[in-house]
Short mmCIF file of C-alpha atoms in Angstrom, two decimals:
data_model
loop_
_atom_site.label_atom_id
_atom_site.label_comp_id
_atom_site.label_asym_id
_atom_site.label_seq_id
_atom_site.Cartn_x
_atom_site.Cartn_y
_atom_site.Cartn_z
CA UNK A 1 0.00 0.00 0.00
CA UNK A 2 1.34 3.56 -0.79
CA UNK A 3 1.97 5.95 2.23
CA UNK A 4 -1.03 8.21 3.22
CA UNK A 5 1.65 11.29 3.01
CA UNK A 6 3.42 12.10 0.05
CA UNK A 7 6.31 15.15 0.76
CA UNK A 8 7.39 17.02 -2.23
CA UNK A 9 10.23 19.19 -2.21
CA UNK A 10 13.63 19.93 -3.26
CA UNK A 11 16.51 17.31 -3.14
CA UNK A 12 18.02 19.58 -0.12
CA UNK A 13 17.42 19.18 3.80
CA UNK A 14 16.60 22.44 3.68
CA UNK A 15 12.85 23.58 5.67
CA UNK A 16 11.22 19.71 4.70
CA UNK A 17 13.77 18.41 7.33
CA UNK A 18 11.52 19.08 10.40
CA UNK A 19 8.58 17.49 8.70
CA UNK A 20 10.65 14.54 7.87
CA UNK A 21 12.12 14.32 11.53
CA UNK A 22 8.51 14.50 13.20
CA UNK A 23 7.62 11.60 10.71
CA UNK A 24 10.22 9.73 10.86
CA UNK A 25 10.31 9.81 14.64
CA UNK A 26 6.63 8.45 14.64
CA UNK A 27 7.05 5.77 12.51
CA UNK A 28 4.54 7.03 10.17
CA UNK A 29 5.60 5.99 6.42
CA UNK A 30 5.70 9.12 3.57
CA UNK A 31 6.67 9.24 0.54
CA UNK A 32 9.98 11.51 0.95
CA UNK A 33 9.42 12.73 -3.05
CA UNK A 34 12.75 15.02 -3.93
CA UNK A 35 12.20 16.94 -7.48
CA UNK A 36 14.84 18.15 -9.40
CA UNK A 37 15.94 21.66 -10.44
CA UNK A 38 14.68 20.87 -14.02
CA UNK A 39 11.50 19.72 -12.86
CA UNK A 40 10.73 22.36 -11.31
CA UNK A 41 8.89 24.97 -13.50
CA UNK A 42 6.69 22.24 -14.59
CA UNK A 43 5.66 21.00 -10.93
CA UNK A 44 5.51 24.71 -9.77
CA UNK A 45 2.56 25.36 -11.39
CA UNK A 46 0.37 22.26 -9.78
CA UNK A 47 1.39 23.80 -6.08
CA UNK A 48 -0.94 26.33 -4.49
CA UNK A 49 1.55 29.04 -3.92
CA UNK A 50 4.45 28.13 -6.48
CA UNK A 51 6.25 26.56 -3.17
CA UNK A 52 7.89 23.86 -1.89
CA UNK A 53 7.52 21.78 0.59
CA UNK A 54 3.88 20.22 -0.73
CA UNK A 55 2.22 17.37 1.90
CA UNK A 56 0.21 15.60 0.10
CA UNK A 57 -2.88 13.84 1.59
CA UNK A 58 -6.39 12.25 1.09
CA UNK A 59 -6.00 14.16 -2.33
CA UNK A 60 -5.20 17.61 -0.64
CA UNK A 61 -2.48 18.96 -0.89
CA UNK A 62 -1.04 21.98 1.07
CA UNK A 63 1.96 24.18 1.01
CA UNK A 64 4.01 26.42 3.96
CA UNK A 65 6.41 24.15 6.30
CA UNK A 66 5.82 24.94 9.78
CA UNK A 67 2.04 24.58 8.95
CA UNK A 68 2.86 21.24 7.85
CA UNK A 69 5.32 20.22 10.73
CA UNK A 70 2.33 21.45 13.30
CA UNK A 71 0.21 19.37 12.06
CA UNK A 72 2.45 15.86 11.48
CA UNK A 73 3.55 16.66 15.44
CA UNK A 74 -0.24 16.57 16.22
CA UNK A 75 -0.09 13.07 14.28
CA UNK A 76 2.40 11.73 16.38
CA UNK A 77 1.94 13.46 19.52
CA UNK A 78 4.47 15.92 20.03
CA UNK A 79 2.19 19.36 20.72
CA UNK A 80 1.32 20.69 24.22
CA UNK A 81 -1.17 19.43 26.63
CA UNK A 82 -3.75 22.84 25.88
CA UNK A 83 -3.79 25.96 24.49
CA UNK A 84 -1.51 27.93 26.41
CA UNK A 85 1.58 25.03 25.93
CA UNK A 86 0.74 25.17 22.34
CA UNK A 87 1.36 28.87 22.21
CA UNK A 88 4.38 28.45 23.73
CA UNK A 89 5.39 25.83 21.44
CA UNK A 90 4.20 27.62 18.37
CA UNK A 91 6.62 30.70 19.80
CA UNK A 92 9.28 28.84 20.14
CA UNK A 93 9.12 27.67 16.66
CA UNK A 94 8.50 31.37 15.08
CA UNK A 95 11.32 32.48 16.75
CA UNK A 96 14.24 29.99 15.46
CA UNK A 97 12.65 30.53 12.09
CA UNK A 98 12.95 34.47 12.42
CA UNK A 99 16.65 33.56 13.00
CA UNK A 100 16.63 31.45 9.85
CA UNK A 101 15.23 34.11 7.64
CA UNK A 102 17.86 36.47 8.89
CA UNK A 103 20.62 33.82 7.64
CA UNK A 104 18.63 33.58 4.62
CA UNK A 105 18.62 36.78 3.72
CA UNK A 106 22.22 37.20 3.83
CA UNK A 107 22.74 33.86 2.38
CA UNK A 108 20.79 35.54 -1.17
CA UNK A 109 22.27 39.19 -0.65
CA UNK A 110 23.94 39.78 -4.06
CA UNK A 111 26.50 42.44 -3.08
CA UNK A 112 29.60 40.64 -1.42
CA UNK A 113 30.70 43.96 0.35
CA UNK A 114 27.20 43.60 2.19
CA UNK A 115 27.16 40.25 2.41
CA UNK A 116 30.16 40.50 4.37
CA UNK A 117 29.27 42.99 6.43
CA UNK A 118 25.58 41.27 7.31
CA UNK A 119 27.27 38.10 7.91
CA UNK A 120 29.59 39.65 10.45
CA UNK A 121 27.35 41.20 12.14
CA UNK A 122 25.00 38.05 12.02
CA UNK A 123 27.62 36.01 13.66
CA UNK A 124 28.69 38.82 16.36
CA UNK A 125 25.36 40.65 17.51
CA UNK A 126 22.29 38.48 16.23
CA UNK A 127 23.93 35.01 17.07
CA UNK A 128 24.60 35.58 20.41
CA UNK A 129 21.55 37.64 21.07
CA UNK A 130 19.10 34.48 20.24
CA UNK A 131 21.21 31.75 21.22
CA UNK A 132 22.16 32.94 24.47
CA UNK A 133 18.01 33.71 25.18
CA UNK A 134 17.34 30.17 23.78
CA UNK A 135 20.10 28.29 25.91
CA UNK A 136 18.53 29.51 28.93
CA UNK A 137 15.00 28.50 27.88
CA UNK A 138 16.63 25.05 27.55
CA UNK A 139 17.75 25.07 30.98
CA UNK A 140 14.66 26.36 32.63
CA UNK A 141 12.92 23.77 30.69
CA UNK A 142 14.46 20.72 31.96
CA UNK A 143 16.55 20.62 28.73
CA UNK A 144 13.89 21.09 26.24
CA UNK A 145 12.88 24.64 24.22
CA UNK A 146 8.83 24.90 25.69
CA UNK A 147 6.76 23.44 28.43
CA UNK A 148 9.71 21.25 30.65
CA UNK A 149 9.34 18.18 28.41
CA UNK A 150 9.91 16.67 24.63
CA UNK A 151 7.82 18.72 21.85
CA UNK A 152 7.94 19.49 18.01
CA UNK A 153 10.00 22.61 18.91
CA UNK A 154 12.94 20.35 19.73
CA UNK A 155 12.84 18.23 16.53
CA UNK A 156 12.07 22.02 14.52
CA UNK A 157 15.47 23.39 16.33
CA UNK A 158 17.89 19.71 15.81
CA UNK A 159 16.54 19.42 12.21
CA UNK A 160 17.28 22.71 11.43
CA UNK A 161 21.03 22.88 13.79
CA UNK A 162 22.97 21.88 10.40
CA UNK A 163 21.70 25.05 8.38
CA UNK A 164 23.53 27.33 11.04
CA UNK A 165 26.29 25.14 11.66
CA UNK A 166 26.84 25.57 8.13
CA UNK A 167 26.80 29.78 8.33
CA UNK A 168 29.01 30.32 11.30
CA UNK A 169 31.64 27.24 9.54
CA UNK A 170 31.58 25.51 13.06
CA UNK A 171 29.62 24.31 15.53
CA UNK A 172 26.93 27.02 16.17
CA UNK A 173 25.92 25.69 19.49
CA UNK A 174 29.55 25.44 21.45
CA UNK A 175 28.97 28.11 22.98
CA UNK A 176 25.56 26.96 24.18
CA UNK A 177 25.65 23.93 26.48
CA UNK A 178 22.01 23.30 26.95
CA UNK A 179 21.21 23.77 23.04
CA UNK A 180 23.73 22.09 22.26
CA UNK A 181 22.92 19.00 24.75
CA UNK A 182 19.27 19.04 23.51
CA UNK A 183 20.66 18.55 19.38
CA UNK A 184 22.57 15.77 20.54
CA UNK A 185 19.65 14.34 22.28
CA UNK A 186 17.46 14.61 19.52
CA UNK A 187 20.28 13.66 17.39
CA UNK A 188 20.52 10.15 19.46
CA UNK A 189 16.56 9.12 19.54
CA UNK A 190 17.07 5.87 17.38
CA UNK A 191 14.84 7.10 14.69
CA UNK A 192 16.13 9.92 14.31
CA UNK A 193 19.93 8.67 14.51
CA UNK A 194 18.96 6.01 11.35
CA UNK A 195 17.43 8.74 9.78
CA UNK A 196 20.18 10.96 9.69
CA UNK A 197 22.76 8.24 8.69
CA UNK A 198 20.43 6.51 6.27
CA UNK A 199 19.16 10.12 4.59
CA UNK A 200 20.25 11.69 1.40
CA UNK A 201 23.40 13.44 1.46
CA UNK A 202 23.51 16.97 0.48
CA UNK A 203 24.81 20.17 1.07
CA UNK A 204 22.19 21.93 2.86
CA UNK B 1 -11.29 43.39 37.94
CA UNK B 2 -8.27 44.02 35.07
CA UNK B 3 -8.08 41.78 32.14
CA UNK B 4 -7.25 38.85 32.07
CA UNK B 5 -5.02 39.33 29.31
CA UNK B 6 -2.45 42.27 28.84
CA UNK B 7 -1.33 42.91 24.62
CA UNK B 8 1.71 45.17 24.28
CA UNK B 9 2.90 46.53 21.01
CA UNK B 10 3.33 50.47 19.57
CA UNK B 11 0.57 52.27 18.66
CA UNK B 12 0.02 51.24 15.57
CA UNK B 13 -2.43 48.36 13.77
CA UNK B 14 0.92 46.44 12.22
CA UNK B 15 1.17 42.86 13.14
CA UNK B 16 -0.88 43.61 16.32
CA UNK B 17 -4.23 44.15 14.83
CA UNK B 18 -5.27 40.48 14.35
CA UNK B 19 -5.25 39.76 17.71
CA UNK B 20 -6.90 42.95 18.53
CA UNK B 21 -9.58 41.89 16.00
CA UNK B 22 -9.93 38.20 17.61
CA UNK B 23 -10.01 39.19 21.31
CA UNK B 24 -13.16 42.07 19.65
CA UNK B 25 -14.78 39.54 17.87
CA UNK B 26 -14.96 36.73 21.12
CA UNK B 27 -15.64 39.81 23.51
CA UNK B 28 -12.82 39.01 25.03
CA UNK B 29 -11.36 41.82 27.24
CA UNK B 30 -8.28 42.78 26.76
CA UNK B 31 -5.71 45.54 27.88
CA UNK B 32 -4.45 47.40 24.97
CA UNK B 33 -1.15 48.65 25.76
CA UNK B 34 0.53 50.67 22.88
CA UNK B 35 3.91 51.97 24.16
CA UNK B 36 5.90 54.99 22.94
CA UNK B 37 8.87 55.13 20.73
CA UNK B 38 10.75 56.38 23.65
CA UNK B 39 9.77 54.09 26.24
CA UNK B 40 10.98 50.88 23.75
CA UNK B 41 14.64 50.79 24.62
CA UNK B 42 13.70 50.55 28.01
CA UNK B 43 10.74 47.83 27.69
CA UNK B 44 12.61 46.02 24.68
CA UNK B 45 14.79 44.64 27.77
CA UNK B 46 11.73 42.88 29.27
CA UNK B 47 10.31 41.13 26.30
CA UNK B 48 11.66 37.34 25.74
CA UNK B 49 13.58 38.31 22.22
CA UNK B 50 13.16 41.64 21.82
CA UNK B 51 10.13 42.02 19.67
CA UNK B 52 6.63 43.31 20.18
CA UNK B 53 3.84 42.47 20.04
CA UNK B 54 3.98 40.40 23.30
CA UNK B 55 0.75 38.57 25.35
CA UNK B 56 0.72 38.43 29.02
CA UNK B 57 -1.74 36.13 30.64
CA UNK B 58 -1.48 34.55 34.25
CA UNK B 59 1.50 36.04 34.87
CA UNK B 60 3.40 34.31 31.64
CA UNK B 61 4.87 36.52 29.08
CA UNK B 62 4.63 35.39 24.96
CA UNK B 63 6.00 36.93 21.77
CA UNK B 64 5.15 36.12 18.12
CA UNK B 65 2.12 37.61 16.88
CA UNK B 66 0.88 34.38 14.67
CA UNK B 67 1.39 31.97 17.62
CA UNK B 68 -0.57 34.42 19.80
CA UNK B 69 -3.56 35.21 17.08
CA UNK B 70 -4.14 31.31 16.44
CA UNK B 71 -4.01 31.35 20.70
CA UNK B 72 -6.84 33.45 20.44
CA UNK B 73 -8.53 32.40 17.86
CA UNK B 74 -9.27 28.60 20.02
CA UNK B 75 -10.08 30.99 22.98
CA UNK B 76 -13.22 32.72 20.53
CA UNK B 77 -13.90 29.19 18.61
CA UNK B 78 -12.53 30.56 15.36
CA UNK B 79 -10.64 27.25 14.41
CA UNK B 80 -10.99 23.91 12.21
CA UNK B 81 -12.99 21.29 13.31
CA UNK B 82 -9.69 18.62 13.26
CA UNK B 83 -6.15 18.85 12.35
CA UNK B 84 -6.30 19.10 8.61
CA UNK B 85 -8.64 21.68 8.96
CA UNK B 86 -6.36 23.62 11.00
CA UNK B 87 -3.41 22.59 8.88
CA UNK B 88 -5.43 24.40 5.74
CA UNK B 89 -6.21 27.31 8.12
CA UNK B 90 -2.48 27.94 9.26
CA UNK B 91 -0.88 27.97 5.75
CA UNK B 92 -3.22 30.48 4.12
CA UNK B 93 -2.46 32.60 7.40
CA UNK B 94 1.67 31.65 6.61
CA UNK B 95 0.77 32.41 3.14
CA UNK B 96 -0.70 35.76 3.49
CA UNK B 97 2.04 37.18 6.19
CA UNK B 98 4.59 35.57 3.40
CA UNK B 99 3.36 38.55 1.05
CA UNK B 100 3.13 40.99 3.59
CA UNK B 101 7.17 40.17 4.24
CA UNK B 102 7.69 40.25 1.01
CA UNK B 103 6.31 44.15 0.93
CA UNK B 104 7.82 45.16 4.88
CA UNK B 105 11.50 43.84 2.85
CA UNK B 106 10.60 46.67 0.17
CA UNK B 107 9.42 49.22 2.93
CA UNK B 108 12.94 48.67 4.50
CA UNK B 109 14.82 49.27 1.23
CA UNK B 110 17.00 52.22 1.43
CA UNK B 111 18.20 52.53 -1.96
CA UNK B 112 15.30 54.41 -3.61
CA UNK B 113 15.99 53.27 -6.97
CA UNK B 114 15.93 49.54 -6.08
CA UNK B 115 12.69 50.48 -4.11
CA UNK B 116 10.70 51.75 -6.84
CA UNK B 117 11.80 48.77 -9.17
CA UNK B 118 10.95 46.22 -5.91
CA UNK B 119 7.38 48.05 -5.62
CA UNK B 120 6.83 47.85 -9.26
CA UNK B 121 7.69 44.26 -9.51
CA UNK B 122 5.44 43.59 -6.20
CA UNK B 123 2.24 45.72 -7.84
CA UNK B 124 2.66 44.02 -11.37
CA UNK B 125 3.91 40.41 -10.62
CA UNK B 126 3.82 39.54 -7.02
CA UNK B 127 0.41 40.87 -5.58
CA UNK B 128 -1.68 39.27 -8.63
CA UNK B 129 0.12 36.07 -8.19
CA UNK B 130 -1.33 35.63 -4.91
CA UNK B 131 -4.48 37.86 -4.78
CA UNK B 132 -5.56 35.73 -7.60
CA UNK B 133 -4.98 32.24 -6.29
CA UNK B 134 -6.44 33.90 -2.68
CA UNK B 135 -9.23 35.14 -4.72
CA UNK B 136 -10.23 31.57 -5.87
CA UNK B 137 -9.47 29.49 -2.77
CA UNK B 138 -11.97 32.42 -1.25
CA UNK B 139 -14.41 31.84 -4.19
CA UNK B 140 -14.17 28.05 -3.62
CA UNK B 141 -14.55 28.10 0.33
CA UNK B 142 -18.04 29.69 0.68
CA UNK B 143 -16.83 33.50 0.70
CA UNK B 144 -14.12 32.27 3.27
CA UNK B 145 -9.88 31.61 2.39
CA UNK B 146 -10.36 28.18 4.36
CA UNK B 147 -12.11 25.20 5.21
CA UNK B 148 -15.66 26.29 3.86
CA UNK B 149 -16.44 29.38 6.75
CA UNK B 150 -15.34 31.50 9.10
CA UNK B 151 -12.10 31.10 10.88
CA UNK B 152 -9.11 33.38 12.09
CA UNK B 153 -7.97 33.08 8.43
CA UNK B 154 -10.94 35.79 7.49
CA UNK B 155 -9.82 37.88 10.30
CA UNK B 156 -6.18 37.56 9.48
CA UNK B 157 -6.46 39.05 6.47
CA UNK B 158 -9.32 41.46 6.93
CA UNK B 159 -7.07 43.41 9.85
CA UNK B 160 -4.40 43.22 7.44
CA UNK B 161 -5.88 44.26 4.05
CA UNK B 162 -5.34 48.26 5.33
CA UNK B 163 -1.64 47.39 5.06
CA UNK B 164 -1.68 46.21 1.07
CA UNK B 165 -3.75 49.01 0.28
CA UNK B 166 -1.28 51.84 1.85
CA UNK B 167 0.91 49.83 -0.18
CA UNK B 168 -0.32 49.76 -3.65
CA UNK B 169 -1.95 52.97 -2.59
CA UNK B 170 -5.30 52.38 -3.19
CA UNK B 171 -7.77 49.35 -3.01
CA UNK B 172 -5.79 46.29 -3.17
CA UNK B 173 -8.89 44.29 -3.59
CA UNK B 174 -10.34 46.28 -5.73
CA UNK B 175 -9.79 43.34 -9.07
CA UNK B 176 -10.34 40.63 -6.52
CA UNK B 177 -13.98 40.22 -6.12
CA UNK B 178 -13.91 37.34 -3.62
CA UNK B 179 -11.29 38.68 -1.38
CA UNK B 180 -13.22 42.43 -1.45
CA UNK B 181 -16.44 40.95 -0.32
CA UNK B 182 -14.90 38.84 2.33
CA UNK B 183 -12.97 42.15 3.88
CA UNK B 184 -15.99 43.49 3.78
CA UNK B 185 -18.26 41.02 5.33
CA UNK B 186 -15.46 41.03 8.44
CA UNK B 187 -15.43 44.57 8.96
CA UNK B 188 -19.25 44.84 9.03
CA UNK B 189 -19.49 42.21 11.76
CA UNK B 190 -20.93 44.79 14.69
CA UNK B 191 -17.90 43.72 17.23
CA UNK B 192 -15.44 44.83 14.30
CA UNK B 193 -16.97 47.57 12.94
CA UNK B 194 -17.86 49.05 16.40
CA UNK B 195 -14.06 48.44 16.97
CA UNK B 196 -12.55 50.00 13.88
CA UNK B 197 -14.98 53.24 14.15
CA UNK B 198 -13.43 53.55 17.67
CA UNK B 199 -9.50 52.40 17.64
CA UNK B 200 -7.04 54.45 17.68
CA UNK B 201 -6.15 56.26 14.27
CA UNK B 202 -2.91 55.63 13.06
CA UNK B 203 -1.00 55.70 10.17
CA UNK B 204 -0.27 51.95 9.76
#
């Protein structure tokens, strides 16, 4: 029997990784569906919004990531206990992605004067000023990013660790005990471990 | 007896006004607190990563104005009906604050030349891409942009549409039948139109 989830996107790790994480940590079976560069004007036109990732479903389909990893940690029950942890959660979430827009912004700035510039000051002021906030909402939260205990905010934050290990050119979370405690956590679930060694390699 | 919930942000609609419009529509009370320019440095300090607007509620403090609308909008019953409903909710809410980013990047843009070629792009390619595909998924969902009737979606972008009309300076809508008549049919709900005769005025 084909999976009841089919996930389209790129043949990167890229913002499909948490999705894949939450799945693969449930056990539940997708189709992990990578198009190619060439493929893509053709396919872009069959997506609602002209973006990848697509999760495919029942016949729906529906686009925008963290959407998508909400609801697959509903599926296998990684959300808060009501409304309130959910918030929390969703916060949590919003806010390592604000810091991933920031790197990708730099990563497309054309101008390599800038560029330089925006990276430095990326890596200097904007780093530290997240990370340093996040590593002590690890620690308050007996070493997990909302509500004291394992949620989809954990998986979001490992999935996405290589992406900024890859902008600073080191490890991003050194400096960060309790972040960096939590990836390697996540890192070590057995799913997740096989998923990472068994996964596609490529460069982002 | 105060509020049970305490909203802080400037005193402007901005990325604010969909909660405003939620906790209105539910009757919720709410303190409105819209600090000065002056007094930011000092609250900035306070907030968990520096951004406004932030919730407060039994003495817990939240940032991240999506997370805290789609809070709301369980607390007033404005949701889906199960997870895939929700999941279709969320992305046309990611969807729609994906276009408003893409015009707050243009806003930002310093070099006035590049501006005016961004805007003109934005008017002439980017707004009809996605006012038209909103316009349909409106025209297919009952007069609503999800699940078949009202959710926080239709509130969403109904506190929003001011913005894309300073923007294109004029009616945004005006081409986009289905979208127009939804605005509409939010802002003449008594709770919201007794709320936008009555807000404070400001310029965005």
């Amino acid at each position: 029997m084909a999976p009841a989830y089919k996930l389209t996107y790129f043949d990167v790790r890229g913002v499909a990784e948490p999705i894949r994480f939450l799945f693969k940590y449930g056990g539940i079976d997708f189709e992990d569906v990578r198009i190619k560069h060439e493929e893509w004007p053709q396919f872009k036109e069959k997506t609602p919004f002209g973006q990848l990732p697509v999760l495919e479903h029942n016949g729906k389909q529906v686009n925008q990531s963290i959407a998508v990893a909400r609801y697959v940690a509903k599926q296998v029950k990684l959300v808060g206990k009501d409304d309130w942890e959910n918030l929390e959660i969703d916060a949590i979430v919003d806010t390592i992605n604000d810091l991933r827009m920031k790197l990708v912004q730099i990563f497309f700035e054309k101008d390599e004067e800038k560029k330089k510039t925006l990276k430095e000051t990326a890596i200097n002021e904007t780093f530290p000023y997240y990370l340093t906030r996040l590593d002590t909402i690890v620690q308050k939260n007996k070493g997990h990013l909302a509500v004291g205990r394992l949620t989809w905010a954990d998986f979001y934050f490992a999935s996405m660790s290589p992406a900024f290990d890859s902008f600073v050119e080191g490890d991003a979370f050194g400096k960060y005990p309790n972040l960096k405690a939590l990836r390697d956590k996540i890192n070590a679930i057995p799913a997740i471990k096989s998923w990472i060694e068994t996964r596609p390699k490529t460069a982002f």
